Coordinates of C-alpha atoms (C1' of nucleotides) in Angstrom, one line a residue:
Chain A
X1 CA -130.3 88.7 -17.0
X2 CA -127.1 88.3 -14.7
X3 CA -128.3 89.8 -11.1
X4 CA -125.9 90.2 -8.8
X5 CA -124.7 87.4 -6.2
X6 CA -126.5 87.7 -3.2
X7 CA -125.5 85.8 0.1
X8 CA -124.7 81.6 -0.3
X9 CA -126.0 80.9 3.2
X10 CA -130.2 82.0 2.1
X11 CA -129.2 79.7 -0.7
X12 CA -132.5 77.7 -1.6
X13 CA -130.4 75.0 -2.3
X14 CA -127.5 75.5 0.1
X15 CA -127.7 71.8 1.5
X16 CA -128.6 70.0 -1.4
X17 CA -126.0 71.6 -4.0
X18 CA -122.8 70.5 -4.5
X19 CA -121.4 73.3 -2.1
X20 CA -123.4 72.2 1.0
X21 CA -120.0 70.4 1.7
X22 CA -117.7 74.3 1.6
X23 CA -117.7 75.9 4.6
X24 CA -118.8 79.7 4.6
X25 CA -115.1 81.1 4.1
X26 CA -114.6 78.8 0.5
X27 CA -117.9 79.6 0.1
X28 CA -117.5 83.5 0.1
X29 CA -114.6 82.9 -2.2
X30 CA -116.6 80.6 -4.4
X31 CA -119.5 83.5 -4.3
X32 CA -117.1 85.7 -5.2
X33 CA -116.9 84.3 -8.8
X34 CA -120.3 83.2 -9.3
X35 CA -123.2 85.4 -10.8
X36 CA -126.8 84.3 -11.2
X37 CA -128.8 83.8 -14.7
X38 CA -132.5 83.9 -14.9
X39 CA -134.1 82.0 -18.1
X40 CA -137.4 81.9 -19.2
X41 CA -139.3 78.5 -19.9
X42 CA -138.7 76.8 -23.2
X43 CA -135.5 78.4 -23.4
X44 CA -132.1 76.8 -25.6
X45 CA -129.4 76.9 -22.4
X46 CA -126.3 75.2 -23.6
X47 CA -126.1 73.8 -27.2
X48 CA -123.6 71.0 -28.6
X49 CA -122.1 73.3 -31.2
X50 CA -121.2 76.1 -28.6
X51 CA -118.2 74.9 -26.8
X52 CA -118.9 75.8 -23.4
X53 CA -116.9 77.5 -20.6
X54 CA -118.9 78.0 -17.7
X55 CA -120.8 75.1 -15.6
X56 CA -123.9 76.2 -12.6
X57 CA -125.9 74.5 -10.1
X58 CA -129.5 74.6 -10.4
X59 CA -131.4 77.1 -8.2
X60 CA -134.4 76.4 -9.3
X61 CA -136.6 75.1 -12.1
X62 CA -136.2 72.0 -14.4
X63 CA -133.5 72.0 -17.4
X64 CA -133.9 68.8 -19.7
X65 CA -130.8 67.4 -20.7
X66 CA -131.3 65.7 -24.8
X67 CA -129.8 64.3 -27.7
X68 CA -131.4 64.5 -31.0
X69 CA -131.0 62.6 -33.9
X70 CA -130.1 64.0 -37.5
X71 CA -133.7 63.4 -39.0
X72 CA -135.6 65.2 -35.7
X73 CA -135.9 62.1 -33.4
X74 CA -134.7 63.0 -29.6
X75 CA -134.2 61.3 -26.8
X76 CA -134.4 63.2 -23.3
X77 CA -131.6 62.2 -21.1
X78 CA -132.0 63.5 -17.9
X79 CA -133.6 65.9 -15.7
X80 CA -132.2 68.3 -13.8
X81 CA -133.8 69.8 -10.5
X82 CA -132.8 72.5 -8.4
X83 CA -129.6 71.3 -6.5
X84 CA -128.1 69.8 -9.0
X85 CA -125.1 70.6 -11.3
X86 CA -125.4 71.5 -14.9
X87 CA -122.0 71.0 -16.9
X88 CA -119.4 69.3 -17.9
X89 CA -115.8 69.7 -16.4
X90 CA -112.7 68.3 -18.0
X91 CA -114.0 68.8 -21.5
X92 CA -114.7 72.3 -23.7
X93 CA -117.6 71.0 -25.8
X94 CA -121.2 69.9 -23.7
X95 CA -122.0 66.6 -25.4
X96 CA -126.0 67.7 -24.8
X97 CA -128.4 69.9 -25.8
X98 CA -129.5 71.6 -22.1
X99 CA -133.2 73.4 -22.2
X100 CA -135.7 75.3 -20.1
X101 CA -138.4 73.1 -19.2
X102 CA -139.7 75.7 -16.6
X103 CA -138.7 79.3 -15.7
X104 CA -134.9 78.7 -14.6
X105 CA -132.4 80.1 -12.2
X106 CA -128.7 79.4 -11.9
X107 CA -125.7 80.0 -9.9
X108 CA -122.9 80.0 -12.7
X109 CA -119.0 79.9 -12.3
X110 CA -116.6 79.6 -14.8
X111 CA -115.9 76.0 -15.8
X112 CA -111.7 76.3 -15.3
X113 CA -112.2 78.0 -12.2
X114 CA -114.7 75.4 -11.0
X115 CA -112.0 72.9 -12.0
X116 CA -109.4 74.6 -10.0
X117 CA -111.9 74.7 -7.1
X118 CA -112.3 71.0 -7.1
X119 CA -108.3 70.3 -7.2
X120 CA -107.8 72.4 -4.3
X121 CA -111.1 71.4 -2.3
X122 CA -110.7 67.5 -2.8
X123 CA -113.5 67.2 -0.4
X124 CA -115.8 69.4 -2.9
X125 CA -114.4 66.8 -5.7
X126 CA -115.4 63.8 -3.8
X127 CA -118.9 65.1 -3.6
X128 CA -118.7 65.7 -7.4
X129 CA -117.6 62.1 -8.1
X130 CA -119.7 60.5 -6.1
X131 CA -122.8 62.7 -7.4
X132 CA -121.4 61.4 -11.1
X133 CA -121.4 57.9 -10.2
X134 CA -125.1 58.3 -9.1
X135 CA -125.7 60.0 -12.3
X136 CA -124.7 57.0 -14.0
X137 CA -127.1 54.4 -11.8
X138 CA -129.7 56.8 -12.4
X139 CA -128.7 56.7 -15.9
X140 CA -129.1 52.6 -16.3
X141 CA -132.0 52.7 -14.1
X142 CA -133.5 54.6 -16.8
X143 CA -132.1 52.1 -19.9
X144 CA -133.7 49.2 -18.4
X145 CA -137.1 51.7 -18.5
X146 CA -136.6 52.2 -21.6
X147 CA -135.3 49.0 -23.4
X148 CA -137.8 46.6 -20.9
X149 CA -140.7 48.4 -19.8
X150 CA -144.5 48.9 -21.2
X151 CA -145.9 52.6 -22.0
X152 CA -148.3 52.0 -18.8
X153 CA -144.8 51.4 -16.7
X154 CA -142.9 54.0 -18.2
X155 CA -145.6 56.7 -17.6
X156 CA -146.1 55.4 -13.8
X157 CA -142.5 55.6 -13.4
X158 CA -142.1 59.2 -14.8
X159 CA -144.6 60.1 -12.2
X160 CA -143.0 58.5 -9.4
X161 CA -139.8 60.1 -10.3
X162 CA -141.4 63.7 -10.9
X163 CA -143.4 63.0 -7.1
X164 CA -140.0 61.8 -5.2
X165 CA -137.8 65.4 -7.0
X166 CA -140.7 67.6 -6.4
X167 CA -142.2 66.4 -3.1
X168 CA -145.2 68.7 -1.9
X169 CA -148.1 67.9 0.0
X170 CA -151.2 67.5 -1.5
X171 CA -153.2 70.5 -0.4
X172 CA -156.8 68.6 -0.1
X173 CA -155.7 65.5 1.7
X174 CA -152.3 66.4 3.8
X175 CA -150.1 63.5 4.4
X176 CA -151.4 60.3 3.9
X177 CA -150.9 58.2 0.8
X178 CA -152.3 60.7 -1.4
X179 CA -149.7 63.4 -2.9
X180 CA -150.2 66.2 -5.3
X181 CA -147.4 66.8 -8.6
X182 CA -146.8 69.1 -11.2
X183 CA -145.5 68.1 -14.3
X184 CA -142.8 70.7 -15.8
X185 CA -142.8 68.8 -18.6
X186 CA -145.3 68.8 -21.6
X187 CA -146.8 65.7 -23.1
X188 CA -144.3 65.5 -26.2
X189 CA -141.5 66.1 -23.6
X190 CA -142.8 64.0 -21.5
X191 CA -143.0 61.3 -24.4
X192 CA -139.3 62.3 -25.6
X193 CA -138.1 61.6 -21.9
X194 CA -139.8 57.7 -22.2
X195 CA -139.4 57.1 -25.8
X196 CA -142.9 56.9 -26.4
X197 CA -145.2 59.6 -28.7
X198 CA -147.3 61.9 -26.7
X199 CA -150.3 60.2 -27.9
X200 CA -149.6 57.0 -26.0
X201 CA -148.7 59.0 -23.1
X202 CA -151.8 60.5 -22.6
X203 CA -153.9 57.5 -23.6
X204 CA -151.8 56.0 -20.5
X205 CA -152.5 58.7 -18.0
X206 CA -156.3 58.3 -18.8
X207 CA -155.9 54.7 -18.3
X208 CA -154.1 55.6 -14.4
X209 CA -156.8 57.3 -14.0
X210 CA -159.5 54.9 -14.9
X211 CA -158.4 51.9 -12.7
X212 CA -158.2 55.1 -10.2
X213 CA -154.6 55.3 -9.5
X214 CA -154.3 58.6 -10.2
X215 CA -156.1 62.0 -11.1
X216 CA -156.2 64.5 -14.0
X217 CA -156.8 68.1 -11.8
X218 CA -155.5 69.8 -15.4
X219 CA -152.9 68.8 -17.8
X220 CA -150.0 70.1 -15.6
X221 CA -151.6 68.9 -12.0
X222 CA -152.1 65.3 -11.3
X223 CA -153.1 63.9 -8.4
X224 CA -151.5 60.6 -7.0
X225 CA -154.4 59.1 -5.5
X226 CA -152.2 55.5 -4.4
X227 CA -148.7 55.6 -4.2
X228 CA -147.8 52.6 -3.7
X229 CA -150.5 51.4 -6.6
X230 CA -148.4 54.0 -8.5
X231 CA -145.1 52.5 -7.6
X232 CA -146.6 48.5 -8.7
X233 CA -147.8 49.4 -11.9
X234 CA -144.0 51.4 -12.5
X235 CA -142.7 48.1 -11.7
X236 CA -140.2 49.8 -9.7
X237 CA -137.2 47.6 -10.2
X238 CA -135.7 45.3 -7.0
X239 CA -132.7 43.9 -9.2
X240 CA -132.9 41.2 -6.9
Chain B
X1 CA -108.4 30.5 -8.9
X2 CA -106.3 33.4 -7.6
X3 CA -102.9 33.2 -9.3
X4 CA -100.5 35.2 -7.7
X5 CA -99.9 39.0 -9.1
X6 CA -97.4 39.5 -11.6
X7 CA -95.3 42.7 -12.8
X8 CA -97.6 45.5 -14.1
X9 CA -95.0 46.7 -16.8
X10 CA -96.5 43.5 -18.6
X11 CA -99.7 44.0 -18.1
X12 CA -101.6 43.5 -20.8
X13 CA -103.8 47.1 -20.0
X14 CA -100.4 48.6 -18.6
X15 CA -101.7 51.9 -21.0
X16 CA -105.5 51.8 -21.3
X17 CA -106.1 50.6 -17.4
X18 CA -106.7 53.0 -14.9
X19 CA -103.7 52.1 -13.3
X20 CA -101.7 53.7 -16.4
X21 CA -101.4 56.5 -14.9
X22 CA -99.5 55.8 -11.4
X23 CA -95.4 55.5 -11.8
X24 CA -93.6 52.5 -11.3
X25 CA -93.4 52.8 -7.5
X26 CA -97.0 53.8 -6.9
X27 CA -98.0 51.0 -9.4
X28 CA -95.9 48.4 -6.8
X29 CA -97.4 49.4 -4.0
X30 CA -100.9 48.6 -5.5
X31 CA -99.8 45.4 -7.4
X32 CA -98.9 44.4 -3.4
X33 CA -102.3 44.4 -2.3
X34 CA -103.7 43.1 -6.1
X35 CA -104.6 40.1 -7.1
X36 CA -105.9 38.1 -9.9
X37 CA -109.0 35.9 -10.8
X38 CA -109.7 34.1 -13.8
X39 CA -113.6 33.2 -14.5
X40 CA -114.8 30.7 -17.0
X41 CA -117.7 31.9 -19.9
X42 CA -121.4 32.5 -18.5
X43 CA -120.8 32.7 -14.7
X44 CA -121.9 35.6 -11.8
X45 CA -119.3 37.5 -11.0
X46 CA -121.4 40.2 -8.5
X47 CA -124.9 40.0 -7.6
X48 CA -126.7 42.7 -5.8
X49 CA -127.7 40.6 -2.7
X50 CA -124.7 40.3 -1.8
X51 CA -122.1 43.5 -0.6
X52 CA -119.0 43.7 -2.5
X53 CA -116.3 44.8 -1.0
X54 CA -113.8 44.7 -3.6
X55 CA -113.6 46.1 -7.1
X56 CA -111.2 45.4 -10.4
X57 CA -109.8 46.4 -13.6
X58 CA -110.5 43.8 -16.5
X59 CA -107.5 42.0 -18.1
X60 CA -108.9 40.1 -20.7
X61 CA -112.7 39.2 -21.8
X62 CA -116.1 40.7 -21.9
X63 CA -118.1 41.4 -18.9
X64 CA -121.9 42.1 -18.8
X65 CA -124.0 44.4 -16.2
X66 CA -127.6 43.8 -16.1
X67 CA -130.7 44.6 -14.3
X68 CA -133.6 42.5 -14.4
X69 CA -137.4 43.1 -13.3
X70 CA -138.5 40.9 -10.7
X71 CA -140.7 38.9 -13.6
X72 CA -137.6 38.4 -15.3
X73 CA -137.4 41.3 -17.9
X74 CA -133.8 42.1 -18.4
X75 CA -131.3 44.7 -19.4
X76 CA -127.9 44.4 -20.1
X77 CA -126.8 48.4 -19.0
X78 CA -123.3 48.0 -19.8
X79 CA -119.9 46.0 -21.0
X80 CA -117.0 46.3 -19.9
X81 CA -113.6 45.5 -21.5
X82 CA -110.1 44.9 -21.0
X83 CA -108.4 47.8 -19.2
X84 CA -112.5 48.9 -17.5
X85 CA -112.7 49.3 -14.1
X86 CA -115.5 47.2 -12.6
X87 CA -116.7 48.1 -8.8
X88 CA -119.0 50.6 -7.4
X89 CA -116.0 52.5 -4.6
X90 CA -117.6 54.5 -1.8
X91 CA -120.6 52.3 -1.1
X92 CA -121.1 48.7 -0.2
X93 CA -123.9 47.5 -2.5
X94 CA -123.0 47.1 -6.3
X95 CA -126.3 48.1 -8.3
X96 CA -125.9 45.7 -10.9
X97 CA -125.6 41.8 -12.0
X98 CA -122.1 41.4 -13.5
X99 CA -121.7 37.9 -15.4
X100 CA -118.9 37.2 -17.7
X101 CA -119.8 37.0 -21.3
X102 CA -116.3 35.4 -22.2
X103 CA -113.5 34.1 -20.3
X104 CA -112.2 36.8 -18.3
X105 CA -109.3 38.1 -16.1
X106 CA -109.2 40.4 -13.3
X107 CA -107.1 42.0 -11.4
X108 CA -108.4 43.0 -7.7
X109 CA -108.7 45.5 -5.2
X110 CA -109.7 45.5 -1.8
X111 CA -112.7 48.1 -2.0
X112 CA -111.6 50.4 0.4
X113 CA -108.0 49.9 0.1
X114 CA -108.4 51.3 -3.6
X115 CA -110.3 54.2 -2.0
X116 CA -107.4 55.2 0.3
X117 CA -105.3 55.0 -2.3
X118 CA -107.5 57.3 -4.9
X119 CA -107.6 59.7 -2.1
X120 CA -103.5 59.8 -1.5
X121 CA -102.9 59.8 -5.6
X122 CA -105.1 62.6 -6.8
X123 CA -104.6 61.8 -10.5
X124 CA -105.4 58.4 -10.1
X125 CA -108.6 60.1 -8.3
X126 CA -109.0 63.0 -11.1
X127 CA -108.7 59.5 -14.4
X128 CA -111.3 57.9 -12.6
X129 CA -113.7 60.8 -12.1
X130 CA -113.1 61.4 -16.0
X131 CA -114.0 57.6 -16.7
X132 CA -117.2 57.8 -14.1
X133 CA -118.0 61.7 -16.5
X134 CA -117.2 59.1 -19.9
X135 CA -119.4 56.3 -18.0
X136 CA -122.3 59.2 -17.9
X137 CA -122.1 59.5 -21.6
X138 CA -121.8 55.9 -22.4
X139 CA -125.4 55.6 -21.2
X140 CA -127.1 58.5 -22.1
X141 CA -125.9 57.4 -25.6
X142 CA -127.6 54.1 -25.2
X143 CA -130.7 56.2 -23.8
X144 CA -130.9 57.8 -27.3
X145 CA -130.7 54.5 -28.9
X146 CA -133.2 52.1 -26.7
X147 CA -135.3 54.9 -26.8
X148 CA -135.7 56.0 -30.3
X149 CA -133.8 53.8 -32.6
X150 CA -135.5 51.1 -34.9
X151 CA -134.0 47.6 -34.8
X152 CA -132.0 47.9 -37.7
X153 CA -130.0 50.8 -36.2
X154 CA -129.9 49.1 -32.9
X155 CA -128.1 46.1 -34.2
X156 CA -125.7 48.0 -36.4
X157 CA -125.0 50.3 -33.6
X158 CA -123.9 47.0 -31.5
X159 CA -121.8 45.7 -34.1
X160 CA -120.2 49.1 -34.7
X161 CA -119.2 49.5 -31.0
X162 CA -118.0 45.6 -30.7
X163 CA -115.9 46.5 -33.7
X164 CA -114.8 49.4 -32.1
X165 CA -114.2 48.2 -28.7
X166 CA -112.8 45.0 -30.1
X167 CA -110.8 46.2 -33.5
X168 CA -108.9 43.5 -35.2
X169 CA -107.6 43.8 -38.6
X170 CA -110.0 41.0 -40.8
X171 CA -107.5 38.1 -41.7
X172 CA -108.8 37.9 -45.9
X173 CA -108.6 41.8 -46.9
X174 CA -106.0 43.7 -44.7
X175 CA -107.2 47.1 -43.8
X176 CA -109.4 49.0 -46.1
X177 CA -113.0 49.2 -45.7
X178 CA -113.7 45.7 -44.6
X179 CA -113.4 44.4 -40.8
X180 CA -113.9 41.5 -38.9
X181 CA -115.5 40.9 -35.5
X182 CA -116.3 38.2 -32.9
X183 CA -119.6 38.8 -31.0
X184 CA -118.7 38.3 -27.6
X185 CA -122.4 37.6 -26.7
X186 CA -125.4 35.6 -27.7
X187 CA -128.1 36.9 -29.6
X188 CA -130.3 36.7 -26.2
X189 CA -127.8 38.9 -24.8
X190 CA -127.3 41.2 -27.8
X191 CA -131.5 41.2 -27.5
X192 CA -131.1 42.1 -23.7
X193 CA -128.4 45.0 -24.6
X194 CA -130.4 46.4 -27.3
X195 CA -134.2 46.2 -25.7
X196 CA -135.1 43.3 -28.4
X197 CA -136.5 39.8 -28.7
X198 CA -133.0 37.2 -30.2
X199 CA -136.1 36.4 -33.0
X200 CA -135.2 40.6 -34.0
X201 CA -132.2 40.7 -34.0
X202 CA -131.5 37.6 -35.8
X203 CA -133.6 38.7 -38.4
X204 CA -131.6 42.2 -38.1
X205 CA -128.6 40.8 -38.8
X206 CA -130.0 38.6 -42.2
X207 CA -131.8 42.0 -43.4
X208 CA -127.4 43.6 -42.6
X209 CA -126.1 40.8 -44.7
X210 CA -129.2 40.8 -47.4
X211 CA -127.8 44.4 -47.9
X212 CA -124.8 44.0 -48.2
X213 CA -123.2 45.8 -44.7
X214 CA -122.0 42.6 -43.3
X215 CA -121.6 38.9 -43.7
X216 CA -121.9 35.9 -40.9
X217 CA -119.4 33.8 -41.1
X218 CA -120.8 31.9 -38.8
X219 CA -123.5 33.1 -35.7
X220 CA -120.1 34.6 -33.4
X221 CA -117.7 35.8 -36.2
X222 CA -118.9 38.9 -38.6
X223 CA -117.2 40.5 -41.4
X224 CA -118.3 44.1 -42.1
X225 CA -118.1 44.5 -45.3
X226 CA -118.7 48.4 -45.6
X227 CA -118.1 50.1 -42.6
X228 CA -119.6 53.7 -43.5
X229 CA -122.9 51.8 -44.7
X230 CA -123.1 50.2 -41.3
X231 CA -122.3 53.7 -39.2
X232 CA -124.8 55.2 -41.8
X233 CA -127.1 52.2 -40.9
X234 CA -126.9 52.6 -37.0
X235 CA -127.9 56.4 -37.7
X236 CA -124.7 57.3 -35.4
X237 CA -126.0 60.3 -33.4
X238 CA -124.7 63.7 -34.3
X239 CA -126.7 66.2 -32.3
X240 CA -126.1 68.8 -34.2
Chain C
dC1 C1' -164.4 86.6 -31.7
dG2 C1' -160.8 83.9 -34.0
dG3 C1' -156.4 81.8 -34.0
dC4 C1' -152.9 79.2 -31.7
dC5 C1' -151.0 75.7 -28.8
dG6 C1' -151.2 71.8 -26.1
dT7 C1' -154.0 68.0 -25.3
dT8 C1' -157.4 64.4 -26.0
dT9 C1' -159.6 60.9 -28.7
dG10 C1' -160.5 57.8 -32.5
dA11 C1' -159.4 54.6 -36.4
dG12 C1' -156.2 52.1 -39.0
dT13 C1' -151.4 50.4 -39.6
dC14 C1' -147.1 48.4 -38.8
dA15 C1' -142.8 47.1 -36.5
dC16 C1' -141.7 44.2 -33.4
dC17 C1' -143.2 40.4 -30.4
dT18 C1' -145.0 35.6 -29.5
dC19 C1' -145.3 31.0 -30.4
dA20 C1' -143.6 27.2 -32.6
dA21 C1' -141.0 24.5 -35.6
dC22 C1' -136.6 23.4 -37.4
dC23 C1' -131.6 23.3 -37.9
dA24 C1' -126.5 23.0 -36.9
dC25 C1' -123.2 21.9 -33.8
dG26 C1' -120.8 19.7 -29.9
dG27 C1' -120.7 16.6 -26.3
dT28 C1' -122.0 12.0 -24.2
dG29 C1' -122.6 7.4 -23.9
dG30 C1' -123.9 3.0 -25.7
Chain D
dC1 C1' -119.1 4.9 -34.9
dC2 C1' -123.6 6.6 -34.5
dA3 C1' -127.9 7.6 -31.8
dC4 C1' -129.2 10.8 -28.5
dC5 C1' -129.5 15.2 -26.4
dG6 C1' -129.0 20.0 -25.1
dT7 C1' -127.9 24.5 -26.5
dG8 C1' -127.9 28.4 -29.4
dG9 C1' -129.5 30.1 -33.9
dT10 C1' -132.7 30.6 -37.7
dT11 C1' -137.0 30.9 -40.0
dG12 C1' -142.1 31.2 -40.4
dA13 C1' -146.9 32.5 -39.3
dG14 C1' -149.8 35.1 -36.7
dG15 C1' -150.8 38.7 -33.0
dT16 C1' -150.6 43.1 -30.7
dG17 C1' -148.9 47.2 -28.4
dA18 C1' -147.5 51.3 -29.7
dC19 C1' -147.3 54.3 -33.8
dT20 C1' -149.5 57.2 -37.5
dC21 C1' -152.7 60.1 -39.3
dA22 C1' -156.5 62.9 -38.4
dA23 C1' -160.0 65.4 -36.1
dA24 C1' -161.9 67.7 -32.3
dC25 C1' -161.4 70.0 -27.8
dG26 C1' -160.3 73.7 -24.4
dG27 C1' -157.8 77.4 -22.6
dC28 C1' -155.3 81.6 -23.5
dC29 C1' -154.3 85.9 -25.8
dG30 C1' -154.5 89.4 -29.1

DNA sequence: CGGCCGTTTGAGTCACCTCAACCACGGTGG
DNA sequence: CCACCGTGGTTGAGGTGACTCAAACGGCCG
């Protein structure tokens, strides 16, 4: 359940986390203090109720990020893919509910100590601002999704984003406009993350699929026959 | 159009500004290099096009960020109000459309001077990564709302956070229960904030005052006449 | 084989949107 | 002083995109 640190520079995400800006002396210190966790899909991470103490970057996997409302409705409010930081520093209680939405692993440290970290590494805290202020773009690129956009947008744009965080090549056709994905989320999660019901989200990947923009391979593996087709019907926004 | 700085120990945001935290000395340095402008109701403060190069705390009045789809769709993402910081430090291009809603008053930075200066006063640096982390919430509250929230709680949910954003004791029954509010926006921009049609959220507010919550005194001023019934209306998130 | 879970598909409904008329108010100019 | 607008708000009638309810499908596992 906790394995045992192993060494920061084979770090999967050693460029993309937060600590890509530590050199390998902070980082052996930072190491020092960190231990791994391993979760299983589907799994509660961090709850509201819990106050919590400790704050990790993503190895990898997908954690959903939600907020539920007292009579069952939730809202998905962000996803979080390997290199980025789970947590919330400055504050005891985690104002989400964080979950599993694949098998996950995590580099943990102590949320005080991260905080003491950050004063003394003010370069390590200027990477943490700035990846907050992006968290908030991202978080009003999303709004306007979902207070202005159509199911058929929404569901293009959820692809787009899960195809830009999870970039592979599509094994049949390398390179080329055509690009394999797989969705970590289900179809209600998927529907919780657009404010939708899983119903319309399915009728709208069929509908992709019939004016051939993309391809069902199974529920989880889709096919993104157009890209750009893909990124017109998100109506990927200019704010011009 | 630029009046000339004047002492920050009568600032009208002296406590709730960003700037609350520097001392006296610190705060005259930065009132040296500050300076003030004053824009009439309705007009463009920042567009996207252009690069911005200098960012601001808000004296007085309400200030909206949008996004809009290229077809005209909108989405207000944010207000901000006296004593918010408005500006995007550490990169050139704001994201957003900021256009007064009221009169309002600023008091201006030169972008990167405000950096330097965030990076010599660490607290200063430290309050505005913890407004950036509050920022972060802010929307992914709004997320739960566009996303899952009927128009009745949509609207009561605005007029709760104008009333708390905006609290003024209601001139007819002094404390107690009952409080009154001035709408700094137009029901066009209260649809734009709340991902409805003006049409909804007019009727929204009549089905509020057929209840009982509220009462229009006329389209800009409300008096909530139950508080609780209104919080209960806007189902105010929990997540339990 | 049978049950379960996630997904798909269909039919009917409804909350919110669209379109359009009307109203109240404030400014302008004859 | 009043006719004339223009702007923002309200109200009504009708339409529709997404929801609700329900059934069937397919893969997986015991």
């Amino acid at each position: 359940m906790a394995p045992r640190p192993r060494a920061c520079s084979a770090c999967a995400v050693r460029e993309t986390a937060l600590c890509g800006v530590l050199n390998t002396q902070q980082l052996a210190r930072l190491n020092r203090r960190s231990y791994r966790r391993l979760y299983p899909a589907g799994q509660l991470i961090a709850g509201v109720a819990a106050s919590e103490d400790w704050c990790a970057t993503v190895l990898s996997g997908v954690i959903k990020l939600s907020k539920t409302l007292s009579d069952g409705r939730q809202q998905i409010v962000a996803l979080l893919f390997p290199g980025d930081f789970l947590g919330r520093p400055y504050r005891a209680e985690f104002p989400y509910t964080a979950e599993t939405a694949t098998e996950v692993q995590l580099c943990c440290y102590g949320r005080t100590y991260f905080e003491g970290f950050m004063q003394e590494r003010s370069d390590l805290k200027q990477i943490f601002l700035e990846r907050t202020l992006d968290s908030v773009d991202a978080a009003r690129d999303w709004m306007l999704l979902l207070g202005r956009k159509t199911a058929q947008e929404k569901v293009a744009a959820l692809l787009l984003t899960i195809l830009q965080r999870t970039s592979r090549p599509c094994p049949d056709c390398e390179q080329g406009p055509c690009r394999q994905l797989i969705m970590p989320l289900t179809r209600t999660e998927m529907a919780d993350y657009l404010g939708l019901r899983l119903e319309t989200v399915s009728r709208q990947l069929k509908q992709l699929e019939a004016i051939g923009t993309i391809k069902r391979l199974d529920p989880r593996r889709i096919s993104v026959r157009d890209v750009d087709a893909l990124a017109k019907a998100a109506s990927s926004d200019s704010t011009p």
